[in-house]
Coordinates of C-alpha atoms in Angstrom, one line a residue:
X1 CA 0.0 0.0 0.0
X2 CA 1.3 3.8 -0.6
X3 CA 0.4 5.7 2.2
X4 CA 0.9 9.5 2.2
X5 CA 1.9 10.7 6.1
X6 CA 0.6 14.6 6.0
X7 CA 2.4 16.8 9.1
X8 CA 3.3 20.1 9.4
X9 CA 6.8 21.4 9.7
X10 CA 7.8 23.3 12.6
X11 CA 11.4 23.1 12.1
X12 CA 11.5 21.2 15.5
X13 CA 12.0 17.6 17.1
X14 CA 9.7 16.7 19.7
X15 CA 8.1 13.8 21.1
X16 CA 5.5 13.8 18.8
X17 CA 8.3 13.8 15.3
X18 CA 9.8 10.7 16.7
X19 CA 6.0 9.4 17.1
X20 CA 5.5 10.0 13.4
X21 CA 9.3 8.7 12.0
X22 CA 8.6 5.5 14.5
X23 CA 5.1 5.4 12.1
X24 CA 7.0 5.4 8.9
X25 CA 9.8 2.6 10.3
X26 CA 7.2 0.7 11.4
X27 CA 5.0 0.6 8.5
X28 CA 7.7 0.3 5.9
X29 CA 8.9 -2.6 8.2
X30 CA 5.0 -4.1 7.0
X31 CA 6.2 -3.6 3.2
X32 CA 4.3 -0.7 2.9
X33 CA 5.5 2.2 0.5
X34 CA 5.1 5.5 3.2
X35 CA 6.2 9.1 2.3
X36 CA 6.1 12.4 4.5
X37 CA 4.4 14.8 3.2
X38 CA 5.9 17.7 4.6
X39 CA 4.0 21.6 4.7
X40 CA 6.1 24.5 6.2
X41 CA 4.4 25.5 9.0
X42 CA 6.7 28.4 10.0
X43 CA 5.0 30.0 7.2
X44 CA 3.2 33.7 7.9
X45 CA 2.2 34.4 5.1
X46 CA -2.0 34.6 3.6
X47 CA -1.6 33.7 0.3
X48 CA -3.4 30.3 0.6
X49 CA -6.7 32.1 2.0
X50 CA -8.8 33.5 -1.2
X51 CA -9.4 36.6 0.1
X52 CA -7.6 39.8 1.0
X53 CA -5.6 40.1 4.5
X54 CA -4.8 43.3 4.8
X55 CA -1.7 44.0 7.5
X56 CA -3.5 45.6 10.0
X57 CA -6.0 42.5 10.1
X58 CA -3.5 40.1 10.2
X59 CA -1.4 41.9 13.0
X60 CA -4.7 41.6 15.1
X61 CA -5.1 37.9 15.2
X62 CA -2.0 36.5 14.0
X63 CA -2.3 32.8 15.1
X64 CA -6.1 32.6 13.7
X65 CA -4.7 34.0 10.4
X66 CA -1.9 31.8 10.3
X67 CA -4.2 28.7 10.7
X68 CA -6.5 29.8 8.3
X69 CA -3.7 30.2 5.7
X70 CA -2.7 26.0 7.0
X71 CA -6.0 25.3 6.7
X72 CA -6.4 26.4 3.1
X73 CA -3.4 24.2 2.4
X74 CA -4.7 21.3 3.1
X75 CA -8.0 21.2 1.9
X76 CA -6.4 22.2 -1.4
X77 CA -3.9 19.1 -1.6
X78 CA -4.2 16.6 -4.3
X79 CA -3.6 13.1 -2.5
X80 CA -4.7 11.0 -5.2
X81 CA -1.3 9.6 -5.6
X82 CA -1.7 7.5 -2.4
X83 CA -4.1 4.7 -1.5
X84 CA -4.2 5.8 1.9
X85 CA -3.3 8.9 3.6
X86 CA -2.5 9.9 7.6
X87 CA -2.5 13.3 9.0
X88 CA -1.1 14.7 11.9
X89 CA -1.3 17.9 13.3
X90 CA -4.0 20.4 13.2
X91 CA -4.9 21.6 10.2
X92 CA -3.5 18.7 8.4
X93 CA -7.2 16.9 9.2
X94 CA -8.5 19.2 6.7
X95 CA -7.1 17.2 3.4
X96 CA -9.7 15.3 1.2
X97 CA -8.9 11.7 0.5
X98 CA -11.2 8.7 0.4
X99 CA -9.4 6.6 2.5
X100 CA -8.2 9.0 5.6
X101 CA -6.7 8.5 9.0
X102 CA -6.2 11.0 11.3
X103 CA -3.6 10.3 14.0
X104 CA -4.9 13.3 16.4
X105 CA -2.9 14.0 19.1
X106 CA -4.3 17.5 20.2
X107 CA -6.2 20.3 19.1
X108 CA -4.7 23.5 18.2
X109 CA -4.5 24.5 22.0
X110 CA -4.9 28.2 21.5
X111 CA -8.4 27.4 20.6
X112 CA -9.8 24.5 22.8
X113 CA -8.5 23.1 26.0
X114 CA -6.0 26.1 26.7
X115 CA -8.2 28.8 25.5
X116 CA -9.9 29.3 29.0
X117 CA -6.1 29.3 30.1
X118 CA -4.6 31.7 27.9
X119 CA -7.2 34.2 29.1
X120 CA -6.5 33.3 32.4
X121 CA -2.9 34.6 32.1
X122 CA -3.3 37.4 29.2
X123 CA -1.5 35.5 26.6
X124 CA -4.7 36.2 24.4
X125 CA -4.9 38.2 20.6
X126 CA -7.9 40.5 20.0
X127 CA -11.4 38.8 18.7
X128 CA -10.0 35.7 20.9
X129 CA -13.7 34.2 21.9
X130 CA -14.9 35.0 17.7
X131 CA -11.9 33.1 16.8
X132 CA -12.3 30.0 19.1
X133 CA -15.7 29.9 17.7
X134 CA -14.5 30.1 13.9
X135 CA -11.7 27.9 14.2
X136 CA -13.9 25.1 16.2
X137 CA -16.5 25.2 14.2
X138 CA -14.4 24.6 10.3
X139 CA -12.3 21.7 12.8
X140 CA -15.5 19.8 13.2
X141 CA -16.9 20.2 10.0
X142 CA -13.5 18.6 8.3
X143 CA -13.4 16.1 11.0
X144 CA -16.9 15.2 10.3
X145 CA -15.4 13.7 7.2
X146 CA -12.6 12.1 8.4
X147 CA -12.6 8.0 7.7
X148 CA -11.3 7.5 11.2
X149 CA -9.9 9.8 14.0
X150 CA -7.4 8.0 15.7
X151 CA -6.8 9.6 19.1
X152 CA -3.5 9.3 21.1
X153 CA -5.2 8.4 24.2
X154 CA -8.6 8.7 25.9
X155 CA -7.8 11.5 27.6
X156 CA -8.3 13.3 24.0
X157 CA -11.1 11.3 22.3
X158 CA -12.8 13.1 25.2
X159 CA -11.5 16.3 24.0
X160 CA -13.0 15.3 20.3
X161 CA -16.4 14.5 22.2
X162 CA -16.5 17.9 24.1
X163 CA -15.7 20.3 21.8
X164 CA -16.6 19.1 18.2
X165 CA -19.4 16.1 19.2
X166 CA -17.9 13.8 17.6
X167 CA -17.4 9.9 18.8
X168 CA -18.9 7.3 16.2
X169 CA -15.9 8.2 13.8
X170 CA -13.2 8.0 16.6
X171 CA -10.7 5.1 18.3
X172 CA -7.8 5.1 20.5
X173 CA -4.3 4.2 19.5
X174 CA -1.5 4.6 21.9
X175 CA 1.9 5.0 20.4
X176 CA 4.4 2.5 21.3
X177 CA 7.9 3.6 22.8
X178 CA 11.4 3.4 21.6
X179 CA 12.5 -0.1 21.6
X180 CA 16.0 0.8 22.8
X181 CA 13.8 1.9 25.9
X182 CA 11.6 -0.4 25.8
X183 CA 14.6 -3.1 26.4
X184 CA 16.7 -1.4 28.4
X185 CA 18.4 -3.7 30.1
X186 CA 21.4 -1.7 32.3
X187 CA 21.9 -0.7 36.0
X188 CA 18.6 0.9 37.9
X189 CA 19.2 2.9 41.0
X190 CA 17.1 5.3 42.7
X191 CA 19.0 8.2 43.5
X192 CA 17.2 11.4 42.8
X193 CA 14.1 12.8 41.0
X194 CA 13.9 14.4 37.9
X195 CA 11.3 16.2 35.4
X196 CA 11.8 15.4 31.7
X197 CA 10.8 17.6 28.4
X198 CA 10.6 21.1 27.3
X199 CA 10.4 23.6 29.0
X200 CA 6.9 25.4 27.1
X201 CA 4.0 26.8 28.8
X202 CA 2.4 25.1 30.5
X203 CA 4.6 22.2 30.8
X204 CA 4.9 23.3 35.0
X205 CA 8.5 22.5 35.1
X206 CA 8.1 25.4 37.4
X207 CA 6.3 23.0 40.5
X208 CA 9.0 21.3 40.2
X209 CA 11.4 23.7 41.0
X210 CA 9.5 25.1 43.7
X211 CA 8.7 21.7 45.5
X212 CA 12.6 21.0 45.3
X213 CA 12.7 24.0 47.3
X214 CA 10.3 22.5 50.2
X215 CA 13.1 19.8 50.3
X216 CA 16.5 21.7 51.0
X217 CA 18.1 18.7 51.7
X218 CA 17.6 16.6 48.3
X219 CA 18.9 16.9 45.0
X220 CA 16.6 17.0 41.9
X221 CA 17.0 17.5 38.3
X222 CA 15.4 19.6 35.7
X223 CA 16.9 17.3 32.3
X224 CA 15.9 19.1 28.9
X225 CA 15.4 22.5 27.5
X226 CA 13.6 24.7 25.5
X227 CA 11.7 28.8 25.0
X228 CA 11.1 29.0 28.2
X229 CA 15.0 27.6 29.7
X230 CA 16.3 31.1 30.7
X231 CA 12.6 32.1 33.0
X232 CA 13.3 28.6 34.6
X233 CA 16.7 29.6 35.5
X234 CA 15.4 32.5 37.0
X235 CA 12.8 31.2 38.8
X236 CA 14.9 28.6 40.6
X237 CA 17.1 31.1 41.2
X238 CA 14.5 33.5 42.8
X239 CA 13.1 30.7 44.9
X240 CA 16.4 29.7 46.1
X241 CA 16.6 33.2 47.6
X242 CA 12.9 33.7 48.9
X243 CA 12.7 30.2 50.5
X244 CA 15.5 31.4 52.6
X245 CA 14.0 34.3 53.4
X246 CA 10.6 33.0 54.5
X247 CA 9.4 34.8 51.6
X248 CA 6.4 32.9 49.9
X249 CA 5.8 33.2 46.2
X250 CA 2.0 30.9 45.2
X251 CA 2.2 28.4 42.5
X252 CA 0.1 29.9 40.8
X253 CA 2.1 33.3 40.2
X254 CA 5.3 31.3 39.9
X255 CA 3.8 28.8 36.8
X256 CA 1.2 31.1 35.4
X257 CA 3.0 34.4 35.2
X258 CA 7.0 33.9 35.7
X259 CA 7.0 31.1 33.4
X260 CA 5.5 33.6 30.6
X261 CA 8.6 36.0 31.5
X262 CA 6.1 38.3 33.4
X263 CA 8.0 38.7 37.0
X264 CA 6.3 42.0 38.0
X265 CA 7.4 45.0 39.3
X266 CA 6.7 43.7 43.0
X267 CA 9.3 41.4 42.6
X268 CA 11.7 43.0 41.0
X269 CA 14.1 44.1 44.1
X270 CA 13.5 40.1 45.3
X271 CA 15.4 39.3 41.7
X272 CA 18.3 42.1 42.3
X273 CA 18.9 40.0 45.8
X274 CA 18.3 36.7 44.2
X275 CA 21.1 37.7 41.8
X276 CA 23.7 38.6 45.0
X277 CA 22.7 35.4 47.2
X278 CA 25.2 32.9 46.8
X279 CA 23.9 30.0 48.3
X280 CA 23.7 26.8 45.8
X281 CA 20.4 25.6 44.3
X282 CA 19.3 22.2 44.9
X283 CA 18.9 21.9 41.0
X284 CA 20.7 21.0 38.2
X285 CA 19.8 22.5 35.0
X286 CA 20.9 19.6 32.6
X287 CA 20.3 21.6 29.4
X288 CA 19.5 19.2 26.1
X289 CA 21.2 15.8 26.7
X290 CA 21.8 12.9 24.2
X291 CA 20.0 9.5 24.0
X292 CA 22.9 8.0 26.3
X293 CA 22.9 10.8 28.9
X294 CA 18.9 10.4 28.9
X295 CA 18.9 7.2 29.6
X296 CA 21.4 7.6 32.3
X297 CA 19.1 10.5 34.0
X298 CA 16.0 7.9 33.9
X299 CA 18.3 4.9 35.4
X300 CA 19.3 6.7 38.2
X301 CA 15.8 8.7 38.9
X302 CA 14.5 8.2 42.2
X303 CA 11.3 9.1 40.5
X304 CA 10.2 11.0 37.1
X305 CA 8.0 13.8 37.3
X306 CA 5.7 14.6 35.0
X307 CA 3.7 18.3 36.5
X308 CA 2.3 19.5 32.9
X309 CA -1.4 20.7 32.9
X310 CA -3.5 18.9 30.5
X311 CA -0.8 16.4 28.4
X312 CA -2.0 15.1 25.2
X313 CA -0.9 11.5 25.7
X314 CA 2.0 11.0 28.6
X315 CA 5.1 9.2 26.5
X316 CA 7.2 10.4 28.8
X317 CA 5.8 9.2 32.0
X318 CA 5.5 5.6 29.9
X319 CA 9.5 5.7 28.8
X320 CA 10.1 6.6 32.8
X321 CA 8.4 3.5 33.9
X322 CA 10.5 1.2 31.4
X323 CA 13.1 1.7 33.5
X324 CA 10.9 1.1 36.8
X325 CA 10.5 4.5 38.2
X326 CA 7.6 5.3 39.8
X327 CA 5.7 8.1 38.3
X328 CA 4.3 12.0 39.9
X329 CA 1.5 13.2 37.8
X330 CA -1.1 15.9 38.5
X331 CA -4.9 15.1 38.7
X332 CA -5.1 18.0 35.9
X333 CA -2.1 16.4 34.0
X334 CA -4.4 14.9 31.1
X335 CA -2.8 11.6 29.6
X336 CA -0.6 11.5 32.2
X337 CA -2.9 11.1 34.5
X338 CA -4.3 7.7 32.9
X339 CA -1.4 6.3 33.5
X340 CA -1.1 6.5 36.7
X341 CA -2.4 4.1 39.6
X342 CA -2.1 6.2 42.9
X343 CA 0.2 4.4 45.2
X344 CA 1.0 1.5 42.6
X345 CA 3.1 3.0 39.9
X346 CA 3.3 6.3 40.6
X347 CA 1.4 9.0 43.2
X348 CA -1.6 11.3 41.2
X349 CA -1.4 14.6 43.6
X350 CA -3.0 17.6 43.7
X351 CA -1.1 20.4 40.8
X352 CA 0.8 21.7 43.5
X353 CA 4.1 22.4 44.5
X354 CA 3.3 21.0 48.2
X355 CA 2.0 17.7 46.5
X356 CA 4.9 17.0 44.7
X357 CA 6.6 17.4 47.4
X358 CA 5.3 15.2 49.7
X359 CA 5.1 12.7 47.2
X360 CA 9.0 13.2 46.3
X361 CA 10.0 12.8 50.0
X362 CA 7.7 9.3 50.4
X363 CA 9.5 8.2 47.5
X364 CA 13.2 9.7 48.6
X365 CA 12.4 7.9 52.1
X366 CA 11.0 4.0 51.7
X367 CA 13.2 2.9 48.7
X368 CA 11.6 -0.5 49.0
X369 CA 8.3 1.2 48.2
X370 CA 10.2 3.0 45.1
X371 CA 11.3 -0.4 44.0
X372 CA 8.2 -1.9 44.3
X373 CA 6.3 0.8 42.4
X374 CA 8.8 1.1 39.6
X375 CA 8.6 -2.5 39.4
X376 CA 4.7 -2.1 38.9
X377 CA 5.4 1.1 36.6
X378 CA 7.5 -1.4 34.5
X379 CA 4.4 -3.7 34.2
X380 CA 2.4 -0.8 33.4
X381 CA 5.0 -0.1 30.5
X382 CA 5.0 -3.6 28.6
X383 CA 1.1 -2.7 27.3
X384 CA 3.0 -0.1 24.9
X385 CA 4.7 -1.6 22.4
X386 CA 5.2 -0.5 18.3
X387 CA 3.0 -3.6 17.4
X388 CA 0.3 -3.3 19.0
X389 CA 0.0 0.2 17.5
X390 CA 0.6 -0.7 14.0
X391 CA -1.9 -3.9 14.6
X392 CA -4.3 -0.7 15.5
X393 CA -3.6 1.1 12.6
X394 CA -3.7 -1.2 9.9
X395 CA -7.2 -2.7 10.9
X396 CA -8.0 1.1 10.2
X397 CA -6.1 1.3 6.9
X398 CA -6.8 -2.1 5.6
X399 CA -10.8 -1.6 5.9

């Protein structure tokens, strides 16, 4: 079979690229003929949309204009070349093709499960509630015609139900994990707890930081990087200094506003003595690390923590358990949060800086119990393997 795989280019490598190139391996390993279909997504322009932007429109409500101009893209691709095709990210769902898959992973978040968010913490463009209603209601009307919407976990064939009514055309499909973590084989130790991933809003890397501070005497981790590295670094650095002083800062203003580089003129003279303190932080800023050095960080995690609000699916919480770590989640943390079984592999707390660290110090004192729950989290892991997922698909593509 030729199968077209239709995904947007951001010019990045997340967890959701090596999703999509594990796809292509694993379906070319079938003897299937599979090619990317790549469509710049960096792009800004409104040529695609067939009528006139003018500037001062377009400055307005950039993002909606931007995936208006995707949007147009895609439903104006010719496909007929393949016998099947897959699409990705939003808009890609828009193409036309009689035999269609959509591997749906999330919305575009600006519009649906973050927009009550974004308002929250003033990230919002003008005409923000007209444009939520514009862009939700041309999502549901091409994902109407989808073949079949395969969602990435249940947490967002929910999503699909809630805000485009949709569930007779929808199935789950969890994405399998690298097999070089999936066998891992080396030395496990439990030694100190990390958080994995970017660091993007609202990821809550943040929490993190902040319970570490509730626990002066442990070590944790903060492995990856990303936009929002250098309001991190400030942040730990800032808490460092107030949790000396007694000085209390809420999660909420550390995760909501800091992390968005908004620090406020109230705490302003609390940065200019953060910058003289010189006691040491209790965490190591890892910056991007390799495969190897990843896998070292997971082998010797006491635990993983996984604090982001409302995660699509949760793959790395599943490549923490392959190598028997017990799992913190939030109850708010979306696909993370089906994952975990509070008190068996992992602890599901409260999306607080206090709950982690609780949870962090059970964990950091009974290392039986964080043997025994990694062990579980390791069961919990073997349910996610590359063939199942391909077994998924193909009953979808071979209809």
């Amino acid at each position: 079979m030729k199968i077209g795989i239709v995904k947007p280019d951001y010019k990045i490598s997340g967890g959701f690229e090596v999703v999509v190139n594990r796809l292509k391996l694993e379906l070319e390993l079938r003897g299937h003929e599979v090619q990317m279909v790549y469509v710049d997504a960096t792009d800004t322009s409104t040529n695609d949309i067939p009528y006139i932007i003018n500037q001062d429109m377009f400055y307005k409500n950039p993002e909606f204009f931007k995936y208006i101009n995707m949007y147009w893209k895609y439903l104006k691709m010719d496909l007929s070349r393949y016998d099947a095709v897959i699409s990705t990210q939003p808009p890609s769902f828009a193409i036309k093709h009689p035999k269609h898959i959509s591997l749906f992973y999330h919305h575009m978040k600006f519009f649906y499960d973050m927009s009550d968010l974004i308002l929250e913490v003033g990230l919002q463009q003008p005409y923000h509630h007209k444009s939520v209603q514009v862009i939700r209601e041309i999502d549901t009307l091409s994902l109407s015609k989808v073949t079949t919407i395969l969602a990435g976990s249940q947490t967002i064939k929910n999503r699909i139900k809630q805000f485009n009514n949709l569930s007779n055309n929808v199935d789950v499909i969890y994405a399998g994990i690298d097999p070089d973590i999936y066998y891992f084989n080396g030395q496990v130790i439990y030694e100190y707890p990390i958080v994995v991933g970017r660091h993007e809003f609202p990821k809550r890397p943040e929490l993190f930081v902040k319970a570490m501070k509730l626990l002066p005497n442990l070590v944790g981790k903060v492995v990856g990087a990303g936009g929002r590295t250098d309001d991190l670094k400030r942040i730990d650095n800032l808490l460092t200094y107030t949790s000396q002083e007694g000085i209390v800062i809420t999660d909420d203003i550390v995760w909501k506003q800091m992390s968005n580089g908004k620090f406020g003129f109230e705490y302003e003279k609390l940065i200019q003595n953060a910058k003289k303190n010189r006691t040491p932080s209790n965490v190591i800023f890892t910056g991007r690390v390799s495969t190897e050095s990843l896998f070292e960080e997971y082998s010797k995690a006491s635990c993983v923590v996984c604090p982001a609000y409302e995660e699509d699916y949760g793959l790395t919480a599943i490549e923490a358990m392959s190598f028997k770590k017990p799992v913190i989640a939030c109850k708010d943390g979306g696909g993370y949060a089906e994952l975990i079984e509070d008190g068996i592999n992992g602890f599901l707390v409260d999306p607080t800086s206090d709950a982690i660290a609780e949870a962090i110090q059970r964990i950091a004192e009974n290392k039986e119990m964080a043997i025994r729950m990694g062990n579980a989290a390791y069961e919990t892991s073997r349910k996610y393997t590359w063939r199942n997922t391909i077994d998924k698909l193909l009953e979808h593509l071979t209809f």
